Amino acid sequence: MELQLTPIDVVENISKKDFIKKYYKKQKPVIVKQYSKNWPAYTKWNLEYIKKVAGDKKVPLYDDRPVDPKAKFNSPHAYMQMDEYVDLLKREPTKYRIFLWNILKEIPLLQKDFKYPDLGISFIKRLPTLFFGGYDSYTFMHYDIDLANIFHFHFEGKKECILFDQQQTEHLYKIPNSLMSHRGIDFSNPDLEEWPALKNAQGYIAQLEHGDMLYIPEGYWHYMKYITPGFSMSLRSLAKSPKNISHALYNLLIMVPVENIMRKTMGQKWIDWKNNKAKHKTNSTNTVALE
Ligand SMILES: O=C(O)CCC(=O)C(=O)O
């Protein structure tokens, strides 16, 4: 048995009216092929260009190592200069990824190369962010702290995306006091004997290519696997549902400070407790999958 994944709708173009009616209001993901074809970024943005405009920047890198109990929530695992990082991406597989790199702060010049989509919703203009990954690297299954609507534009190469809505959370081995699934799960090829509750989860899957835009609705879980080295830009729009807004406030005001205190005081014991709890709690509330 495999994960229950439905292909994400793919359209060649979309009007404002259709986007709002068929996807935004229904909170359903969609891919618009080649959405960025009329932006300067479509022809300019590739890894060589990023090396040219940001080669001297020191960039924070993340890999798939277990959580370090001494590190604060979301702290990077290493730093490298961008030109060295691009060379590494092109030369060999690497697990190092760049996550949530703020364009306005780091390379404001890139702002001229894209436009905020005219899709009938307003965007948070101060937070365009970039994500980079090497061949076969992946971003763990997670959802974002602000449960925003995300518009994800891919450049150079191919990427696989797996999404789940918030109602699937009980099947996803969520780590307590975090925004992540258990890191032991390989969502591209999950071991359903070890993680049986995943059989109950219903999600979506798609591949993105250069120029494509993926709409990720509010609070959706997402896992991204870089099939080839490449990068993406996410633009965000605030969550609208009161439930998601209060969830976002809880994350920022309670979850993160509690996590930092617990890591500082309990260290590895806290991380081990959370990992065990995720596994046992999810298995015990998913008895159907275990039969
Ligand atoms: O593509 C990635 O590496 C992660 C993207 C992501 O997590 C996001 O856009 O919120």
Short mmCIF file of C-alpha atoms and ligand atoms in Angstrom, two decimals:
data_model
loop_
_atom_site.label_atom_id
_atom_site.label_comp_id
_atom_site.label_asym_id
_atom_site.label_seq_id
_atom_site.Cartn_x
_atom_site.Cartn_y
_atom_site.Cartn_z
CA MET A 1 0.00 0.00 0.00
CA GLU A 2 1.12 3.52 -0.74
CA LEU A 3 0.21 6.96 0.53
CA GLN A 4 -3.19 8.18 -0.67
CA LEU A 5 -2.12 11.09 -2.85
CA THR A 6 -4.22 12.83 -5.49
CA PRO A 7 -2.50 14.83 -8.25
CA ILE A 8 -2.76 18.59 -7.70
CA ASP A 9 -4.90 20.34 -10.35
CA VAL A 10 -2.69 21.77 -13.09
CA VAL A 11 -3.90 24.66 -15.27
CA GLU A 12 -2.18 26.56 -18.09
CA ASN A 13 -3.49 29.92 -16.89
CA ILE A 14 -6.13 31.20 -14.48
CA SER A 15 -8.33 34.26 -14.10
CA LYS A 16 -8.71 36.12 -10.82
CA LYS A 17 -12.34 35.01 -10.64
CA ASP A 18 -11.58 31.32 -11.17
CA PHE A 19 -8.67 31.36 -8.74
CA ILE A 20 -10.83 32.82 -5.97
CA LYS A 21 -13.84 30.62 -6.68
CA LYS A 22 -12.21 27.27 -7.41
CA TYR A 23 -9.11 27.36 -5.25
CA TYR A 24 -8.80 30.19 -2.68
CA LYS A 25 -12.35 29.95 -1.30
CA LYS A 26 -12.20 26.15 -1.30
CA GLN A 27 -8.66 26.18 0.11
CA LYS A 28 -7.54 23.74 -2.56
CA PRO A 29 -4.03 23.68 -4.06
CA VAL A 30 -3.39 24.36 -7.74
CA ILE A 31 -0.42 24.62 -10.08
CA VAL A 32 -0.36 27.26 -12.78
CA LYS A 33 2.14 26.14 -15.43
CA GLN A 34 4.68 28.74 -16.49
CA TYR A 35 2.99 31.42 -14.38
CA SER A 36 6.17 33.51 -14.32
CA LYS A 37 6.80 33.42 -18.08
CA ASN A 38 6.27 37.19 -18.43
CA TRP A 39 8.54 38.14 -15.54
CA PRO A 40 12.21 39.08 -16.11
CA ALA A 41 12.94 36.33 -13.56
CA TYR A 42 11.75 33.68 -16.02
CA THR A 43 14.77 34.19 -18.26
CA LYS A 44 17.20 35.60 -15.69
CA TRP A 45 16.82 33.45 -12.61
CA ASN A 46 19.08 30.44 -12.53
CA LEU A 47 21.83 29.33 -10.16
CA GLU A 48 24.55 31.14 -12.15
CA TYR A 49 22.61 34.42 -11.92
CA ILE A 50 22.18 34.02 -8.17
CA LYS A 51 25.92 33.41 -7.91
CA LYS A 52 26.53 36.62 -9.86
CA VAL A 53 24.23 38.84 -7.79
CA ALA A 54 24.69 37.28 -4.35
CA GLY A 55 28.00 35.37 -4.59
CA ASP A 56 29.58 37.24 -1.70
CA LYS A 57 26.68 36.75 0.76
CA LYS A 58 27.11 34.46 3.74
CA VAL A 59 24.10 32.12 3.70
CA PRO A 60 22.55 30.01 6.48
CA LEU A 61 22.26 26.32 5.61
CA TYR A 62 20.05 23.52 6.92
CA ASP A 63 20.45 19.77 6.47
CA ASP A 64 18.56 16.69 7.70
CA ARG A 65 20.47 16.05 10.92
CA PRO A 66 18.45 15.35 14.10
CA VAL A 67 17.34 18.38 16.11
CA ASP A 68 20.17 19.73 18.26
CA PRO A 69 18.66 20.21 21.73
CA LYS A 70 21.04 23.07 22.45
CA ALA A 71 20.08 25.01 19.34
CA LYS A 72 17.20 27.46 19.35
CA PHE A 73 14.07 26.74 17.28
CA ASN A 74 14.95 26.80 13.54
CA SER A 75 18.61 27.73 13.91
CA PRO A 76 20.90 26.99 10.91
CA HIS A 77 23.35 24.07 10.84
CA ALA A 78 26.14 25.79 8.89
CA TYR A 79 27.08 28.89 6.92
CA MET A 80 28.75 29.20 3.52
CA GLN A 81 29.36 31.90 0.95
CA MET A 82 26.67 31.84 -1.76
CA ASP A 83 29.17 31.38 -4.63
CA GLU A 84 30.64 28.30 -2.89
CA TYR A 85 27.15 26.98 -2.19
CA VAL A 86 26.07 27.31 -5.85
CA ASP A 87 29.27 25.53 -6.93
CA LEU A 88 28.51 22.75 -4.43
CA LEU A 89 24.91 22.39 -5.72
CA LYS A 90 26.17 22.07 -9.28
CA ARG A 91 29.08 19.77 -8.46
CA GLU A 92 27.55 17.04 -6.27
CA PRO A 93 24.53 15.94 -4.24
CA THR A 94 24.32 17.81 -0.95
CA LYS A 95 21.79 17.83 1.85
CA TYR A 96 22.46 21.50 2.56
CA ARG A 97 19.45 23.68 1.84
CA ILE A 98 18.69 27.36 2.21
CA PHE A 99 15.37 27.95 3.93
CA LEU A 100 13.34 31.17 4.18
CA TRP A 101 16.03 33.53 2.88
CA ASN A 102 14.61 37.05 2.79
CA ILE A 103 15.06 38.63 -0.65
CA LEU A 104 14.36 42.22 0.45
CA LYS A 105 17.02 42.06 3.12
CA GLU A 106 19.63 40.05 1.23
CA ILE A 107 19.35 40.85 -2.51
CA PRO A 108 16.83 43.70 -2.99
CA LEU A 109 17.82 43.90 -6.67
CA LEU A 110 15.84 40.71 -7.33
CA GLN A 111 12.59 42.52 -6.52
CA LYS A 112 12.64 44.07 -9.98
CA ASP A 113 12.40 40.64 -11.58
CA PHE A 114 8.98 39.54 -10.33
CA LYS A 115 5.46 40.85 -9.71
CA TYR A 116 2.98 40.04 -6.98
CA PRO A 117 0.25 37.99 -8.67
CA ASP A 118 -2.97 39.77 -9.57
CA LEU A 119 -5.25 37.07 -8.21
CA GLY A 120 -7.65 39.07 -6.07
CA ILE A 121 -5.84 38.72 -2.75
CA SER A 122 -3.30 40.89 -0.90
CA PHE A 123 0.25 39.82 -0.20
CA ILE A 124 2.63 40.43 2.71
CA LYS A 125 5.04 42.58 0.69
CA ARG A 126 7.90 42.49 3.16
CA LEU A 127 8.40 38.73 3.05
CA PRO A 128 9.41 37.32 -0.32
CA THR A 129 11.68 34.39 0.56
CA LEU A 130 13.96 32.01 -1.32
CA PHE A 131 14.59 28.28 -0.80
CA PHE A 132 17.47 26.32 -2.39
CA GLY A 133 18.24 22.61 -2.45
CA GLY A 134 20.64 20.09 -3.98
CA TYR A 135 19.97 16.92 -5.94
CA ASP A 136 17.74 14.60 -3.86
CA SER A 137 17.63 16.90 -0.82
CA TYR A 138 14.29 17.53 0.86
CA THR A 139 12.50 19.82 3.26
CA PHE A 140 10.84 17.86 6.08
CA MET A 141 7.05 17.61 6.15
CA HIS A 142 5.97 20.75 8.03
CA TYR A 143 3.56 23.65 7.96
CA ASP A 144 4.47 27.28 8.36
CA ILE A 145 4.39 29.08 11.69
CA ASP A 146 1.95 31.75 10.42
CA LEU A 147 -0.32 29.29 8.54
CA ALA A 148 -0.22 31.71 5.60
CA ASN A 149 -1.41 31.11 2.05
CA ILE A 150 1.79 30.44 0.09
CA PHE A 151 2.47 31.11 -3.58
CA HIS A 152 5.53 29.05 -4.46
CA PHE A 153 7.41 29.75 -7.72
CA HIS A 154 10.02 27.31 -8.92
CA PHE A 155 13.20 28.07 -10.89
CA GLU A 156 15.79 25.78 -12.47
CA GLY A 157 15.19 22.06 -12.39
CA LYS A 158 12.44 19.94 -10.90
CA LYS A 159 10.90 19.49 -7.50
CA GLU A 160 8.35 17.08 -6.02
CA CYS A 161 5.75 18.46 -3.60
CA ILE A 162 3.50 16.51 -1.26
CA LEU A 163 0.77 18.41 0.59
CA PHE A 164 -1.76 17.64 3.32
CA ASP A 165 -4.42 19.89 4.82
CA GLN A 166 -4.65 20.51 8.59
CA GLN A 167 -7.36 17.88 8.98
CA GLN A 168 -4.78 15.20 8.21
CA THR A 169 -2.60 16.24 11.17
CA GLU A 170 -3.68 13.33 13.37
CA HIS A 171 -2.26 10.86 10.80
CA LEU A 172 1.07 12.61 10.21
CA TYR A 173 3.11 11.79 13.34
CA LYS A 174 3.27 15.46 14.34
CA ILE A 175 5.98 16.17 16.88
CA PRO A 176 4.41 17.86 19.95
CA ASN A 177 5.13 21.58 20.33
CA SER A 178 6.44 21.87 16.77
CA LEU A 179 5.31 22.29 13.19
CA MET A 180 6.85 19.07 11.88
CA SER A 181 6.21 15.41 11.25
CA HIS A 182 8.61 12.85 12.72
CA ARG A 183 11.90 13.27 10.88
CA GLY A 184 12.29 9.51 10.51
CA ILE A 185 9.61 9.41 7.80
CA ASP A 186 10.71 9.45 4.17
CA PHE A 187 7.59 10.89 2.53
CA SER A 188 8.89 10.01 -0.96
CA ASN A 189 8.96 6.35 -0.01
CA PRO A 190 7.44 5.89 3.45
CA ASP A 191 7.71 2.64 5.36
CA LEU A 192 4.03 2.07 6.14
CA GLU A 193 4.79 -0.83 8.45
CA GLU A 194 6.76 1.51 10.67
CA TRP A 195 4.40 4.49 10.21
CA PRO A 196 0.98 2.80 9.67
CA ALA A 197 -1.17 5.86 10.47
CA LEU A 198 0.05 7.46 7.24
CA LYS A 199 -2.24 5.04 5.40
CA ASN A 200 -5.17 7.11 6.70
CA ALA A 201 -3.84 10.44 5.43
CA GLN A 202 -5.22 11.91 2.23
CA GLY A 203 -2.96 14.32 0.45
CA TYR A 204 -1.83 15.79 -2.83
CA ILE A 205 1.25 15.37 -5.01
CA ALA A 206 2.80 17.21 -7.96
CA GLN A 207 6.06 18.07 -9.66
CA LEU A 208 7.13 21.63 -10.31
CA GLU A 209 9.33 22.83 -13.17
CA HIS A 210 11.00 26.11 -14.01
CA GLY A 211 8.37 28.86 -14.21
CA ASP A 212 5.54 26.98 -12.45
CA MET A 213 3.57 28.40 -9.54
CA LEU A 214 2.08 26.25 -6.79
CA TYR A 215 -0.66 27.67 -4.57
CA ILE A 216 -0.42 26.15 -1.06
CA PRO A 217 -3.55 27.00 0.97
CA GLU A 218 -3.50 28.18 4.62
CA GLY A 219 -1.67 25.97 7.04
CA TYR A 220 -1.17 23.12 4.57
CA TRP A 221 1.56 20.64 5.46
CA HIS A 222 4.25 20.53 2.74
CA TYR A 223 7.20 18.31 1.90
CA MET A 224 9.48 19.35 -0.97
CA LYS A 225 12.03 17.13 -2.63
CA TYR A 226 14.56 18.62 -5.03
CA ILE A 227 14.73 16.14 -7.92
CA THR A 228 17.51 18.29 -9.36
CA PRO A 229 19.34 21.28 -7.82
CA GLY A 230 17.21 24.37 -7.96
CA PHE A 231 15.46 27.11 -6.05
CA SER A 232 12.05 28.60 -5.40
CA MET A 233 10.51 31.82 -4.18
CA SER A 234 7.55 31.92 -1.80
CA LEU A 235 5.21 34.91 -1.56
CA ARG A 236 2.67 34.87 1.24
CA SER A 237 -0.75 36.16 2.08
CA LEU A 238 -2.06 36.22 5.65
CA ALA A 239 -4.29 33.43 6.91
CA LYS A 240 -7.97 34.46 6.88
CA SER A 241 -9.69 31.77 8.91
CA PRO A 242 -10.03 32.75 12.61
CA LYS A 243 -8.95 29.24 13.58
CA ASN A 244 -5.72 29.54 11.59
CA ILE A 245 -5.05 33.07 12.88
CA SER A 246 -5.33 31.94 16.49
CA HIS A 247 -3.19 28.88 15.72
CA ALA A 248 -0.52 31.23 14.24
CA LEU A 249 -0.63 33.49 17.31
CA TYR A 250 -0.33 30.47 19.59
CA ASN A 251 2.74 29.29 17.62
CA LEU A 252 4.47 32.65 17.85
CA LEU A 253 3.57 33.61 21.41
CA ILE A 254 3.55 30.26 23.19
CA MET A 255 4.95 27.39 21.13
CA VAL A 256 8.32 28.97 20.22
CA PRO A 257 9.15 30.41 23.69
CA VAL A 258 8.13 27.14 25.40
CA GLU A 259 10.26 25.16 22.94
CA ASN A 260 13.31 27.33 23.58
CA ILE A 261 12.91 27.00 27.37
CA MET A 262 12.37 23.22 27.23
CA ARG A 263 15.41 22.68 25.01
CA LYS A 264 17.53 24.78 27.33
CA THR A 265 16.38 23.07 30.52
CA MET A 266 15.74 19.45 29.44
CA GLY A 267 17.92 19.16 26.32
CA GLN A 268 17.99 15.78 24.59
CA LYS A 269 15.43 14.27 27.01
CA TRP A 270 12.83 16.73 25.72
CA ILE A 271 13.60 15.89 22.06
CA ASP A 272 13.46 12.11 22.77
CA TRP A 273 10.20 12.48 24.70
CA LYS A 274 8.62 14.42 21.83
CA ASN A 275 9.74 11.89 19.20
CA ASN A 276 8.33 8.97 21.21
CA LYS A 277 5.13 10.81 21.97
CA ALA A 278 4.57 11.58 18.26
CA LYS A 279 4.88 7.91 17.37
CA HIS A 280 2.80 6.45 20.20
CA LYS A 281 0.06 9.06 20.22
CA THR A 282 -0.41 8.86 16.44
CA ASN A 283 -0.49 5.06 16.46
CA SER A 284 -2.98 4.94 19.33
CA THR A 285 -5.40 7.38 17.67
CA ASN A 286 -5.19 5.58 14.32
CA THR A 287 -6.29 2.09 15.28
CA VAL A 288 -7.91 1.41 11.89
CA ALA A 289 -4.58 1.74 10.16
CA LEU A 290 -2.95 -0.66 12.59
CA GLU A 291 -5.42 -3.52 12.08
O1 LIG B 1 10.97 24.37 -1.06
C1 LIG B 1 11.44 24.28 0.06
O2 LIG B 1 12.60 23.92 0.28
C2 LIG B 1 10.54 24.61 1.23
C3 LIG B 1 9.43 25.55 0.88
C4 LIG B 1 8.65 25.96 2.06
O3 LIG B 1 8.71 25.35 3.10
C5 LIG B 1 7.75 27.13 1.97
O4 LIG B 1 7.63 27.75 0.90
O5 LIG B 1 7.13 27.47 3.01
#
